[in-house]
Amino acid sequence: MADRRRIQGPEVSVAPIILKSPNKIQLLDENLCRRNGRNLEDIRSIYLKTGLISQANGSAFIELSKTKIVCGVYGPRQTKIPAFSGKGNLNCEIKFAPFSCPKRRPPYRDSQEKELSQLIYEALTPSIRLDLLPKSTIDIYITILENDGTASCLAAAITCASVAVADAGIEMLDLVPACSASYINGQIFMDSDLIEEKRESGSLVLSYMPSLKEITHILQSGEVELNLTSQAIEQCTDSCSKIYSIMIDSLLLPIQNMK
Amino acid sequence: MSSSLISPSELDYIIRGVDDNLRADGRGRLDYREVILETGLIFQANGSARCRLSKGTDVLVGVKVEIGSIEIDGTDEEVAAVKAKRGRVVCNVECSPIASQQFAGRGADDINNELTQLVDRVLNGPQGGLNLEKLCIIPGEECWVVYIDALVLDYGGNILDLIFMTIRAALYNTRVPKTVIEEDKEVEISDDVEEWERIEGWELVPISITLNKIGTRHIVDATVLEELATKAKLSVMVNKNGKICGIQKIGGGSIEHGLLNEMMQTGRSIGQNLILNLDKMLQKEDEINAERAKNDKIGFFAAA
């Protein structure tokens, strides 16, 4: 008899091959404008809101046109493992919704999700005062509802998680905005979407603490000249400063509304 | 995880040593340990290599090539058209429990996954160096899949750099069989070893240089204790032409903006020098292997 407790669908899913697309996608028009009217160095407009999940100690939602991410922060709570630790534990878990990508993602945790969780952990730990929270654990759960470019998703998830941690009232050194960029034909496309990302020769994700001027995470792939990398880092830190002000606004807004 | 502890006095000793440009083993900040390299140890594999850092890390890599089907994910026609003409690289890194107590049981899961994803990302993109189009047998249908499996046998710090070095050496050692496509699209594999070819572009496979920020300075090729004293790690992947093929910060801690630029530059110049030295060693290794084949003298510890 078939096992009814498990999902009965086929083990692998394959997206249909689209045989003909009407015309070739132009990434840039003659005025160096991108498909959605942005300039090369423009990032997509951001909607950021805190405190949507009633049960969580802190939560945030971020939207960059198609990219949508929710984050809930639980804790600090007592660590369940009996071993003593002088510093607090940070536990990050990122999850793609099965319908978030062009191809269906099976609901179990895959290796990419594990890796992204690790990257977010590495990006956030420098900012959180874990030394003030011995024997405690903070849980950060992130769900990606819609993915429009994995690099920009990672950046948005870091931004969103950082706001959620602040919303939970956990002591931090600074907020951590993050920004992504794609290298396409030797040009830097800031905050690229899925279609641009598929044509990139490399990408950069950078998270940055603007008040401390410290980089908490950097991840670059692709074959790039050192000069171009430095330029992209420069542009990403600039964009991070812009995102930073949006993050502050989103944290202040609910307090102002209380008055 | 008994090995992950460091006492305050040890920490202080390391930080001051790094500040004075003199480390516990007598090296300066930017000195690498001696690398011992050996190729062609595993006869079941299409290519293999083993690298050791003196008194430290030991990595063994086996490369196997197998025929597989080309995976096409649809939706984007332009992207699918490029993918249909390419072979694939599949990477796996495993830290064996014999190397360290901390890799026992499920303790190695996280680090295995982190290293596997990192290596896979670097080698599968355009920066990987290998000419994937040469690995295609029938466009849209069949290709060679290059399985790269790295095994960490001993742990003395700086695993990632050594994994990349060993992979590069193993790819140099790899031979892909010749194929003949018959009329009914059956693929015939040549069994004449003389006809087997090296994968094109192995020389452009990048290596990684990991820089450890200790105190306000940075060092390369850290030992286990130095890694425990490290505030933040930055791995810079460099190829023979001096292009940056990847940058990743690993572990907690943050890096100042100015220091980041400095670290990238150091990583790049050290990486280029190291590649030159490794290439010399690989050439020598060819001669040694030819000699060994004559004498029937083979063994795992021949180079050590």
PDB file of N, CA and C in Angstrom, chain A residues 91-95 106-115 117-118, chain B residues 110:
ATOM      1  N   ASN A  91      20.421  31.488  16.233  1.00  0.00           N
ATOM      2  CA  ASN A  91      19.998  30.402  15.368  1.00  0.00           C
ATOM      3  C   ASN A  91      19.192  30.988  14.212  1.00  0.00           C
ATOM      4  N   CYS A  92      19.709  30.846  12.997  1.00  0.00           N
ATOM      5  CA  CYS A  92      19.017  31.421  11.836  1.00  0.00           C
ATOM      6  C   CYS A  92      18.481  30.300  10.970  1.00  0.00           C
ATOM      7  N   GLU A  93      17.245  30.428  10.549  1.00  0.00           N
ATOM      8  CA  GLU A  93      16.706  29.462   9.600  1.00  0.00           C
ATOM      9  C   GLU A  93      15.967  30.175   8.496  1.00  0.00           C
ATOM     10  N   ILE A  94      16.414  29.942   7.274  1.00  0.00           N
ATOM     11  CA  ILE A  94      15.738  30.564   6.135  1.00  0.00           C
ATOM     12  C   ILE A  94      15.011  29.478   5.366  1.00  0.00           C
ATOM     13  N   LYS A  95      13.848  29.814   4.852  1.00  0.00           N
ATOM     14  CA  LYS A  95      13.026  28.818   4.169  1.00  0.00           C
ATOM     15  C   LYS A  95      12.435  29.446   2.917  1.00  0.00           C
ATOM     16  N   PRO A 106      10.795  21.628  -3.171  1.00  0.00           N
ATOM     17  CA  PRO A 106      10.177  20.699  -2.234  1.00  0.00           C
ATOM     18  C   PRO A 106      10.244  21.287  -0.822  1.00  0.00           C
ATOM     19  N   PRO A 107       9.239  20.984   0.019  1.00  0.00           N
ATOM     20  CA  PRO A 107       9.162  21.663   1.310  1.00  0.00           C
ATOM     21  C   PRO A 107      10.264  21.323   2.312  1.00  0.00           C
ATOM     22  N   TYR A 108      11.014  20.253   2.093  1.00  0.00           N
ATOM     23  CA  TYR A 108      12.066  19.972   3.074  1.00  0.00           C
ATOM     24  C   TYR A 108      13.287  20.865   2.867  1.00  0.00           C
ATOM     25  N   ARG A 109      14.094  20.990   3.920  1.00  0.00           N
ATOM     26  CA  ARG A 109      15.242  21.889   3.928  1.00  0.00           C
ATOM     27  C   ARG A 109      16.334  21.371   2.995  1.00  0.00           C
ATOM     28  N   ASP A 110      16.741  22.161   2.033  1.00  0.00           N
ATOM     29  CA  ASP A 110      17.804  21.697   1.132  1.00  0.00           C
ATOM     30  C   ASP A 110      19.123  22.394   1.453  1.00  0.00           C
ATOM     31  N   SER A 111      20.177  22.011   0.703  1.00  0.00           N
ATOM     32  CA  SER A 111      21.505  22.501   1.071  1.00  0.00           C
ATOM     33  C   SER A 111      21.661  23.999   0.825  1.00  0.00           C
ATOM     34  N   GLN A 112      20.923  24.522  -0.167  1.00  0.00           N
ATOM     35  CA  GLN A 112      21.030  25.972  -0.400  1.00  0.00           C
ATOM     36  C   GLN A 112      20.453  26.744   0.781  1.00  0.00           C
ATOM     37  N   GLU A 113      19.344  26.255   1.317  1.00  0.00           N
ATOM     38  CA  GLU A 113      18.735  26.924   2.462  1.00  0.00           C
ATOM     39  C   GLU A 113      19.663  26.885   3.674  1.00  0.00           C
ATOM     40  N   LYS A 114      20.333  25.739   3.847  1.00  0.00           N
ATOM     41  CA  LYS A 114      21.279  25.619   4.956  1.00  0.00           C
ATOM     42  C   LYS A 114      22.407  26.631   4.797  1.00  0.00           C
ATOM     43  N   GLU A 115      22.876  26.767   3.556  1.00  0.00           N
ATOM     44  CA  GLU A 115      23.983  27.681   3.319  1.00  0.00           C
ATOM     45  C   GLU A 115      23.558  29.126   3.555  1.00  0.00           C
ATOM     46  N   SER A 117      21.214  30.182   5.441  1.00  0.00           N
ATOM     47  CA  SER A 117      21.039  30.376   6.885  1.00  0.00           C
ATOM     48  C   SER A 117      22.382  30.717   7.523  1.00  0.00           C
ATOM     49  N   GLN A 118      23.404  29.976   7.112  1.00  0.00           N
ATOM     50  CA  GLN A 118      24.752  30.198   7.627  1.00  0.00           C
ATOM     51  C   GLN A 118      25.252  31.607   7.273  1.00  0.00           C
TER      52      GLN A 118
ATOM     53  N   ASP B 110      27.400  20.891   9.254  1.00  0.00           N
ATOM     54  CA  ASP B 110      27.369  22.309   8.898  1.00  0.00           C
ATOM     55  C   ASP B 110      28.588  22.706   8.088  1.00  0.00           C
TER      56      ASP B 110
END
